[in-house]
XYZ file of C-alpha atoms in Angstrom:
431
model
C 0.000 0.000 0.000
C 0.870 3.606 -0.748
C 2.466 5.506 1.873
C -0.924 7.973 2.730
C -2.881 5.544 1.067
C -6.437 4.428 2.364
C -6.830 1.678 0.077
C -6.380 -1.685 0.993
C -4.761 -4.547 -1.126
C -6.398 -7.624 -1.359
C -4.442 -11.154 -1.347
C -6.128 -14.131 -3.231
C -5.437 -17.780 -2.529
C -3.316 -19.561 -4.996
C -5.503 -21.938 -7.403
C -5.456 -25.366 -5.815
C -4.319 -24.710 -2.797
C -6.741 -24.777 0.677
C -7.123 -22.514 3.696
C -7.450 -24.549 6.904
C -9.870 -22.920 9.244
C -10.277 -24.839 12.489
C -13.356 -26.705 11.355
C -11.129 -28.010 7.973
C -7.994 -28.649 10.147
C -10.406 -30.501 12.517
C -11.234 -32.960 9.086
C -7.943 -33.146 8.205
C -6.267 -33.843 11.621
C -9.349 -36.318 11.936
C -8.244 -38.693 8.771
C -4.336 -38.134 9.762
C -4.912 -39.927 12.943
C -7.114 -42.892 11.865
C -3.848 -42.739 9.304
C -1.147 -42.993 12.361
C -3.401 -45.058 14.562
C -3.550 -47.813 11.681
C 0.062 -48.010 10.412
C 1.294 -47.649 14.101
C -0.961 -51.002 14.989
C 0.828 -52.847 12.136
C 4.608 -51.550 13.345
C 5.048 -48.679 11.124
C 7.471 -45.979 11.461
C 6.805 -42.639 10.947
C 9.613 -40.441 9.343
C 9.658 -37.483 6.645
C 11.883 -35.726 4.106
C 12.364 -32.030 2.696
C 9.850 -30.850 0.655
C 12.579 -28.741 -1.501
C 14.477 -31.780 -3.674
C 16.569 -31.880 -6.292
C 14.783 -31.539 -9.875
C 16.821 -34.556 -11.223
C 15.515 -36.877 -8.480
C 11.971 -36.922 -10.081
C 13.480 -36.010 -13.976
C 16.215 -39.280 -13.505
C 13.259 -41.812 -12.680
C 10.143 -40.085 -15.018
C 11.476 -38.083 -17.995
C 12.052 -34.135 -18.475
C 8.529 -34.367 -19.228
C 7.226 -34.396 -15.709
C 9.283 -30.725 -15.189
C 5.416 -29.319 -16.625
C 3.540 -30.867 -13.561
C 6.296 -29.458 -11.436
C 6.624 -26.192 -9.083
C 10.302 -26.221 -10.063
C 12.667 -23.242 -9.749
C 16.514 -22.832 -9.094
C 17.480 -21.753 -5.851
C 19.985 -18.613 -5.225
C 22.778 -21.168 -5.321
C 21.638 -22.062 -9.036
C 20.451 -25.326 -7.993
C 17.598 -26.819 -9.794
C 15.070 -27.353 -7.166
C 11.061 -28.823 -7.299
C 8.745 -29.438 -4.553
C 8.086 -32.729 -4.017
C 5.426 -33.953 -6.343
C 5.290 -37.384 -4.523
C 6.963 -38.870 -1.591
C 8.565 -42.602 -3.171
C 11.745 -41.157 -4.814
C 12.309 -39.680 -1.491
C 12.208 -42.551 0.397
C 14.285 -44.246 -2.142
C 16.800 -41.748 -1.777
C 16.695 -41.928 2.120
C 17.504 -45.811 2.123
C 19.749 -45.468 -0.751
C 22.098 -43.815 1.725
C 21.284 -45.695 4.700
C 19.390 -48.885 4.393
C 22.251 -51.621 4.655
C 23.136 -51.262 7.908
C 19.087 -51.157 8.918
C 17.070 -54.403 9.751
C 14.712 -55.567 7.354
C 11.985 -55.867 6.588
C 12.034 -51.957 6.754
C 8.332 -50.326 7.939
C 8.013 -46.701 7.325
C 5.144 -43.982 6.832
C 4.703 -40.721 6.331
C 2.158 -38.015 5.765
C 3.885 -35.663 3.357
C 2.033 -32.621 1.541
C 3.072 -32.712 -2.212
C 2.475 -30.507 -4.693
C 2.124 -30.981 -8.919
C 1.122 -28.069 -11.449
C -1.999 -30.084 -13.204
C -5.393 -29.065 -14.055
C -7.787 -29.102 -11.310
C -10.731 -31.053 -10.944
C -13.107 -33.052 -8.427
C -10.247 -34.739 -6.083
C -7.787 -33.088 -7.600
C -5.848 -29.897 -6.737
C -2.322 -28.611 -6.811
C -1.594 -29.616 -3.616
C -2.849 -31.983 -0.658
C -1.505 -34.482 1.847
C -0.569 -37.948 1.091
C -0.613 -41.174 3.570
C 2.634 -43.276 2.210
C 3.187 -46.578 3.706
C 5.814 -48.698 2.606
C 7.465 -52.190 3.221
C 11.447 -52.539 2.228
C 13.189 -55.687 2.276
C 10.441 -58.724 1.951
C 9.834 -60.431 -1.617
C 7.520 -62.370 -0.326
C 3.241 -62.075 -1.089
C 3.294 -61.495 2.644
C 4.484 -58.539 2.119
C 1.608 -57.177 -0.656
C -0.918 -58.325 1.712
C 0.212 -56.885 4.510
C 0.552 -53.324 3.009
C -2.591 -53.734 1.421
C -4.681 -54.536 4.688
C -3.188 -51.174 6.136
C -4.733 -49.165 3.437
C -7.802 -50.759 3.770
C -7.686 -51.012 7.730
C -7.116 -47.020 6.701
C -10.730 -46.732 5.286
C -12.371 -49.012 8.252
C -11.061 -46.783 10.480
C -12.694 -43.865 9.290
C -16.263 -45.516 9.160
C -16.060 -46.930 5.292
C -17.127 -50.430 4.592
C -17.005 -52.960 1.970
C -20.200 -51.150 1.124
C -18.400 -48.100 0.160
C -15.079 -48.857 -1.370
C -13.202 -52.218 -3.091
C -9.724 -52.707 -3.582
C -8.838 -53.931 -7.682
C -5.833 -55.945 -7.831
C -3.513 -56.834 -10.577
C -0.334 -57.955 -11.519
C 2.112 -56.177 -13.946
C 4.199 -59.502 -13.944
C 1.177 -60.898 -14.930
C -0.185 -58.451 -17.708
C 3.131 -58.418 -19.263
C 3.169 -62.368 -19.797
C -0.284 -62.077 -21.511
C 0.604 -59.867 -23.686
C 3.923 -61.485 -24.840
C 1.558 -64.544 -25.212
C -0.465 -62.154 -27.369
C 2.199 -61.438 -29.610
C 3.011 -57.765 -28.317
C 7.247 -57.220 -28.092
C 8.660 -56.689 -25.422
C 9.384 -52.886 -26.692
C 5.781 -52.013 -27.297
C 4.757 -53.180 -23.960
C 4.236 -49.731 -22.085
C 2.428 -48.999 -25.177
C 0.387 -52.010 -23.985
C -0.537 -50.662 -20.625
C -1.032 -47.048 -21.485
C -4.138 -48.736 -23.863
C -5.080 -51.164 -20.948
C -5.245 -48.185 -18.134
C -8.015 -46.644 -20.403
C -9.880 -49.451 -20.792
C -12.776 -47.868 -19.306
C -12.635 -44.922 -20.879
C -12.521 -45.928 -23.890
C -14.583 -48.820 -24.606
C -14.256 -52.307 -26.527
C -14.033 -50.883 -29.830
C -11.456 -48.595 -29.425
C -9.160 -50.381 -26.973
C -9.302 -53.515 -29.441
C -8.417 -51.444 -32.100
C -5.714 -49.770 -30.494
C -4.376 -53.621 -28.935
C -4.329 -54.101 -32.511
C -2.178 -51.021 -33.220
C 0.528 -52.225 -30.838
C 0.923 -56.292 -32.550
C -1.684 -57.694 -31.099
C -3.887 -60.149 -33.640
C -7.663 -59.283 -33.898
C -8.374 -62.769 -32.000
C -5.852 -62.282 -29.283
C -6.997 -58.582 -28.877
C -10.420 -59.857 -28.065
C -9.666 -62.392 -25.700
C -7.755 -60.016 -23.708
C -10.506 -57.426 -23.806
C -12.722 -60.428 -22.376
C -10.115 -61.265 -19.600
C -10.695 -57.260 -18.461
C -14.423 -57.552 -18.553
C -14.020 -61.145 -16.437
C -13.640 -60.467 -12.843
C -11.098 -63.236 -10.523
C -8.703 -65.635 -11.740
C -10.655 -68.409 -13.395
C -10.493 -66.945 -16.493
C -7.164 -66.316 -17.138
C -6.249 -69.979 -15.747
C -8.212 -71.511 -18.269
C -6.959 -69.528 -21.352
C -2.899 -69.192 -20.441
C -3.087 -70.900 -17.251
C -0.663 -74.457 -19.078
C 1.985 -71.402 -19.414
C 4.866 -71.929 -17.027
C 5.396 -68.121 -16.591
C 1.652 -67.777 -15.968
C 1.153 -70.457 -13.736
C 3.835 -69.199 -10.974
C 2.213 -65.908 -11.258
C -1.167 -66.956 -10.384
C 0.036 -69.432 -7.686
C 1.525 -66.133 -5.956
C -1.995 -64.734 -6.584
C -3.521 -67.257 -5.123
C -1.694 -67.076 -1.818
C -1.844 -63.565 -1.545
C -5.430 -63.332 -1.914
C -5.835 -66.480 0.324
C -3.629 -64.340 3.133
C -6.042 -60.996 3.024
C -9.002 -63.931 2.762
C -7.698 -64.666 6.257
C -7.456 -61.534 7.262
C -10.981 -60.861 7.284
C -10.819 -58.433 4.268
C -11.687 -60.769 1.193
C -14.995 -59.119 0.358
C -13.039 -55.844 -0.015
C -10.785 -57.145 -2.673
C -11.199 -58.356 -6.596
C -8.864 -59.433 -8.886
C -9.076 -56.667 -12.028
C -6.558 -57.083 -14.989
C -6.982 -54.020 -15.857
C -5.327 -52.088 -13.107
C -1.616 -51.277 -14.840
C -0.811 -47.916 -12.467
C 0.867 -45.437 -14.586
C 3.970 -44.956 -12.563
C 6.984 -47.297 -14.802
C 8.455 -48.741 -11.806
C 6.036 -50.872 -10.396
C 7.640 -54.459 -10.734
C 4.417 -56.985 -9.389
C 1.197 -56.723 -8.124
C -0.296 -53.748 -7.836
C -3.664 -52.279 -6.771
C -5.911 -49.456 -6.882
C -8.916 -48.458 -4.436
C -12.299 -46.908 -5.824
C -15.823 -45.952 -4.119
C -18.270 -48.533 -4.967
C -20.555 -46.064 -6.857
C -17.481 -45.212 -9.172
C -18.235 -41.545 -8.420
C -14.671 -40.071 -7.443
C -11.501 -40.573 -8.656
C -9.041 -43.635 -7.060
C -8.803 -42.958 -3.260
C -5.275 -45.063 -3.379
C -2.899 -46.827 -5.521
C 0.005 -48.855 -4.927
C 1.926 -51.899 -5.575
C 5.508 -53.706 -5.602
C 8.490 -51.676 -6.822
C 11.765 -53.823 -6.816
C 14.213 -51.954 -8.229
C 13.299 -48.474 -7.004
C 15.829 -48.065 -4.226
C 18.583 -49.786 -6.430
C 18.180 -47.282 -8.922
C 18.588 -44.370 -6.290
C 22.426 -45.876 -5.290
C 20.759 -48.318 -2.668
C 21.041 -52.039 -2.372
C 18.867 -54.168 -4.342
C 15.754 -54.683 -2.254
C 12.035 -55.820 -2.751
C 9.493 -53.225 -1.556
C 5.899 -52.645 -1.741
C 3.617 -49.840 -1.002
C 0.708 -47.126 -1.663
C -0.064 -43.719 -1.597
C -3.662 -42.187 -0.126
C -4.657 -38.516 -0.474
C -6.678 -36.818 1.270
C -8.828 -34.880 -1.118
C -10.776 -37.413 -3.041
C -10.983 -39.210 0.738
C -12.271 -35.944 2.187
C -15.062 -36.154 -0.491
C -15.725 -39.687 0.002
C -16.186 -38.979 3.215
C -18.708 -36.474 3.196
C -20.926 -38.159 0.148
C -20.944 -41.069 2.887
C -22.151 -38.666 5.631
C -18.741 -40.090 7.769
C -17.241 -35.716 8.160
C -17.757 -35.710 11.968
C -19.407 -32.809 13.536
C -17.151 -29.688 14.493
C -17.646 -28.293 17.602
C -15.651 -26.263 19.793
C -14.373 -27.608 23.208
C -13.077 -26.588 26.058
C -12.153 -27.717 29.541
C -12.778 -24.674 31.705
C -13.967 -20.708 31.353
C -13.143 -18.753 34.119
C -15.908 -16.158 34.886
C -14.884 -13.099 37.287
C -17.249 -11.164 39.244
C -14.610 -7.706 39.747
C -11.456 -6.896 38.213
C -9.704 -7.465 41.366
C -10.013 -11.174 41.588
C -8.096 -11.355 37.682
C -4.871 -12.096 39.750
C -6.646 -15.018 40.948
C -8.285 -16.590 38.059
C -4.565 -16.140 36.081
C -3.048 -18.350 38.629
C -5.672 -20.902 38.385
C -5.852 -20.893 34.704
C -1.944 -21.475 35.148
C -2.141 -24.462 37.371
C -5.094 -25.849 35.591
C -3.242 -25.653 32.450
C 0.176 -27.198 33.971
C -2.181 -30.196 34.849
C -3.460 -30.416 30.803
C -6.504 -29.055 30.830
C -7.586 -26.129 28.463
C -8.714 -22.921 29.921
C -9.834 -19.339 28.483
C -10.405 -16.798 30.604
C -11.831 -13.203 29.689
C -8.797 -10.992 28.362
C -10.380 -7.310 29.333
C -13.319 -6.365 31.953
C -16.768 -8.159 30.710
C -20.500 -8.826 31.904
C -20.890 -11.548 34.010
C -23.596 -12.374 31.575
C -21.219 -11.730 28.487
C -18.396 -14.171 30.336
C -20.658 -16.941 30.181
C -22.107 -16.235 26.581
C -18.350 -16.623 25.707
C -17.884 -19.629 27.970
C -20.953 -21.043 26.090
C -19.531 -19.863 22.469
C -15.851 -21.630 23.400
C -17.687 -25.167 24.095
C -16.227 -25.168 27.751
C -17.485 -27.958 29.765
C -17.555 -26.032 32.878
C -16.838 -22.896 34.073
C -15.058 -21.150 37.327
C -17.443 -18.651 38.918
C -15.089 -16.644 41.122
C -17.501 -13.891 42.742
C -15.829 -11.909 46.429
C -18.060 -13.507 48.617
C -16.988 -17.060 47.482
C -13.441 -16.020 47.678
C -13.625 -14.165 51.258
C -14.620 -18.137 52.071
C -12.218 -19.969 50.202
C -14.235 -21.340 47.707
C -15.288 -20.754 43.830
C -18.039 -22.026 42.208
C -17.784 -24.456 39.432
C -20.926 -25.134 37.121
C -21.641 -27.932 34.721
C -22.655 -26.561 31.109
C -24.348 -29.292 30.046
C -26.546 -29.911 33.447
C -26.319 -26.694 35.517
C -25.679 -28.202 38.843
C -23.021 -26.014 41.051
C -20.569 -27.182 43.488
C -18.609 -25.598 45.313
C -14.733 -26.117 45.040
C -12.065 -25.294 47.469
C -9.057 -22.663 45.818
C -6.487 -24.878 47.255
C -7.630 -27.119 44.768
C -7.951 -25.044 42.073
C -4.416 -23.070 42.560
C-alpha cells in the first residue's frame, strides 16, 4: 500500500491450494490420525523428508517431461530445485544412503504434503496431503498383503465399509506375460498398458483397435478385452493358465489373496486385470482403491516396486507400497455422511465477578493448564452475563465462577454446562 494511502490490497489464494480454518484442520487432523493409529498397529514408522528436492531426483526416474507438472525453480545457489510432487523417490533416496546397515523388513510412513502443477478437478488440486506406507526388504506375497490390509484397515477406520469402497488388484508380472503370449514385443509393452489403463474410458471398440495397433492379432486382442471384462482368476487360468510363466504368477496370486481372505478383508478385494498404475516402476502386483458407486476418482494406488531403491544408489531390495490422499478421501467422506461434527471444546472458562479477583483466576488458569486441561479466561473487563455467553460460544465444559463472597470463604463455584448443577470447590484445589 501507498504511503498515505487508504486503500487496501487484497491477497487471493493460490488456485489449488486450501485454507485450513479450524473446522477443515479438525477434518484433516481427523483422517491423519485414523492414518497414524492404523500403520502404528501394524509396526510402522513414521519419518519425513524435505519438501525442496533436487529436480533430477523426479526427472532421472520419469522423464524431463514431468518438469510441466512441477513447481520447479533454481534456488539462489543455481540449484535446480522442485517441490516434491510425490513422496517414493524420497524414500528411495533416504535408504539409498542408509538402508544396509538397517534391519529388514524396513516399515516406514509418512504423511507428506506434495504438490504438482496439473489441471484441477473433483479430487484433484495442486496440492494436498498424502498417507505413504511402505514395506522394504520382503519379496515375499506377505508382504503385498500386509501393506494392502493397512490401506484398507485405513478406510475401516474412518467408518467406510465394503459397502463403500473395493480394492482392484492386478499384476504387472502378470499383464506383461499375456501380452507377450499375445504377440506384443517386449518394446511395445508400455504402449500395452497405457491402452489397458483406459480401458474404461474408452470402450471395446477402441481399446481392441488400439491392442491391434501395438501387434496384437484381432483374436488375441479380443480375448484379452474379455479377460478385463471377467472379474477373478478363473479366467485367465483356463486360457494361459498351461503357461509356465503364468502359472507361478497366479500361484503367488492365489496365496496372496488367500492371506487378506484370512485376514478378514476378502470381500473388499477383486482381482481386475486391468489395473496397470501409470507410474513405470512398479515391478508386481499392484492395486488401486475406488468408491463402490465409481463416483470419485481412485482414493489409493500402490503396488511392488523392486528396483526403485537400487536405482537411487541403494542395495537391491524388494518393496511394496501405496499412496492415499486426502482430497478425493475428504469427499468420500462427506458423500458417505462419515465428516464428523465440528464443535468447539473446552475444559474450563473462568468467569470473574470484579477486576480485582483477575490475579486469581490467572493463577488458576496457570495451574489448571500445567495439569493439561484447556482454559480461556476473559482478556479485558466483561458482563458476568457476556463471560458466560463466551464460555458457552468456546464449548467449555464447565466454568469457574469466582464472585468476592466465594473467595472471602475460600471457595469458587464451578458449574456444569451441560446440566447446571453447582458445586462448590475449594481454591487450594484449584491453585
Amino acid at each position: 500500500m501507498t504511503k498515505g494511502s487508504s486503500k487496501s490490497t487484497t491477497f487471493r489464494r493460490l488456485p489449488g491450494f486450501r485454507d485450513f480454518v479450524p473446522e477443515d484442520f479438525a477434518l484433516r487432523a481427523h483422517i491423519f490420525e485414523a492414518w497414524r493409529r492404523v500403520a502404528r498397529r501394524s509396526g510402522f514408522l513414521e519419518y519425513d523428508a524435505p519438501p525442496l528436492e533436487p529436480l533430477e531426483l523426479y526427472t532421472e526416474k520419469s522423464g524431463a517431461e514431468i518438469v510441466g507438472q512441477l513447481y520447479n525453480f533454481q534456488d539462489k545457489g543455481g540449484r535446480d530445485i522442485s517441490l516434491r510432487p510425490e513422496m517414493t523417490p524420497s524414500l528411495a533416496r533416504i535408504l539409498g544412503e542408509r538402508s544396509r546397515s538397517m534391519p529388514k523388513p524396513i516399515r516406514w510412513f509418512s504423511i507428506p504434503q506434495l504438490f504438482r502443477y496439473e489441471r484441477q478437478q473433483r479430487g484433484r488440486l495442486r496440492e494436498h496431503f498424502q498417507w505413504n506406507v511402505d514395506l522394504v526388504g520382503e519379496e515375499s506375497t506377505a508382504a503385498d498383503a500386509e501393506v494392502l490390509a493397512v490401506a484398507i484397515n485405513g478406510l475401516r477406520e474412518l467408518g467406510l465399509d465394503h459397502t463403500s469402497f473395493r480394492a482392484r488388484v492386478s499384476d504387472r508380472r502378470l499383464l506383461s506375460a499375456l501380452l507377450s503370449a499375445s504377440g506384443v514385443e517386449e518394446d511395445r509393452l508400455p504402449d500395452a498398458y497405457a491402452v489397458i489403463d483406459k480401458v474404461e474410458r474408452e470402450g471395446e471398440a477402441k481399446t481392441r483397435e488400439r491392442l491391434e495397433g501395438v501387434g496384437m492379432e484381432p483374436d488375441a486382442a479380443g480375448l484379452l478385452f474379455a479377460l478385463f471384462a471377467e472379474p477373478g482368476l478363473e479366467s485367465v487360468r483356463r486360457h494361459f493358465g498351461d503357461r509356465e510363466e503364468v502359472a507361478g504368477i497366479l500361484a503367488e496370486l492365489e496365496t496372496y489373496l488367500s492371506d487378506l481372505e484370512a485376514m478378514g478383508l476378502g470381500e473388499y478385494v477383486g482381482f481386475d486385470l486391468s489395473i496397470v498404475r501409470g507410474l513405470a516402476y512398479y515391478t508386481g502386483i499392484v492395486f488401486e482403491l475406488f468408491d463402490r458407486e465409481g463416483e470419485l476418482r481412485a482414493i489409493c494406488g500402490g503396488g511392488r516396486y523392486d528396483r526403485l531403491v537400487e536405482w537411487a544408489g541403494g542395495e537391491s531390495l524388494p518393496a511394496v507400497g501405496f499412496g492415499m490422499g486426502d482430497v478425493v478421501l475428504g469427499e468420500l467422506l462427506s458423500d458417505r455422511g462419515l465428516v464428523p461434527e465440528y464443535r468447539r471444546a473446552l475444559d474450563y472458562f473462568i468467569v470473574t465477578i470484579g477486576d480485582d479477583l483477575r490475579p486469581l483466576a490467572l493463577g488458576i488458569a496457570r495451574r489448571l493448564r500445567e495439569d493439561g486441561h484447556s482454559v480461556v479466561y476473559p482478556l479485558r473487563a466483561q458482563s458476568v452475563r457476556k463471560q458466560f455467553a463466551s464460555a458457552a460460544t468456546e464449548g467449555a465444559g464447565r466454568t469457574i465462577v469466582l464472585g468476592p463472597d466465594e473467595v472471602a470463604r475460600g471457595v469458587a463455584i464451578v458449574r456444569d454446562m451441560g446440566t447446571g448443577e453447582e458445586q462448590e470447590v475449594s481454591l487450594d484445589e484449584l491453585r
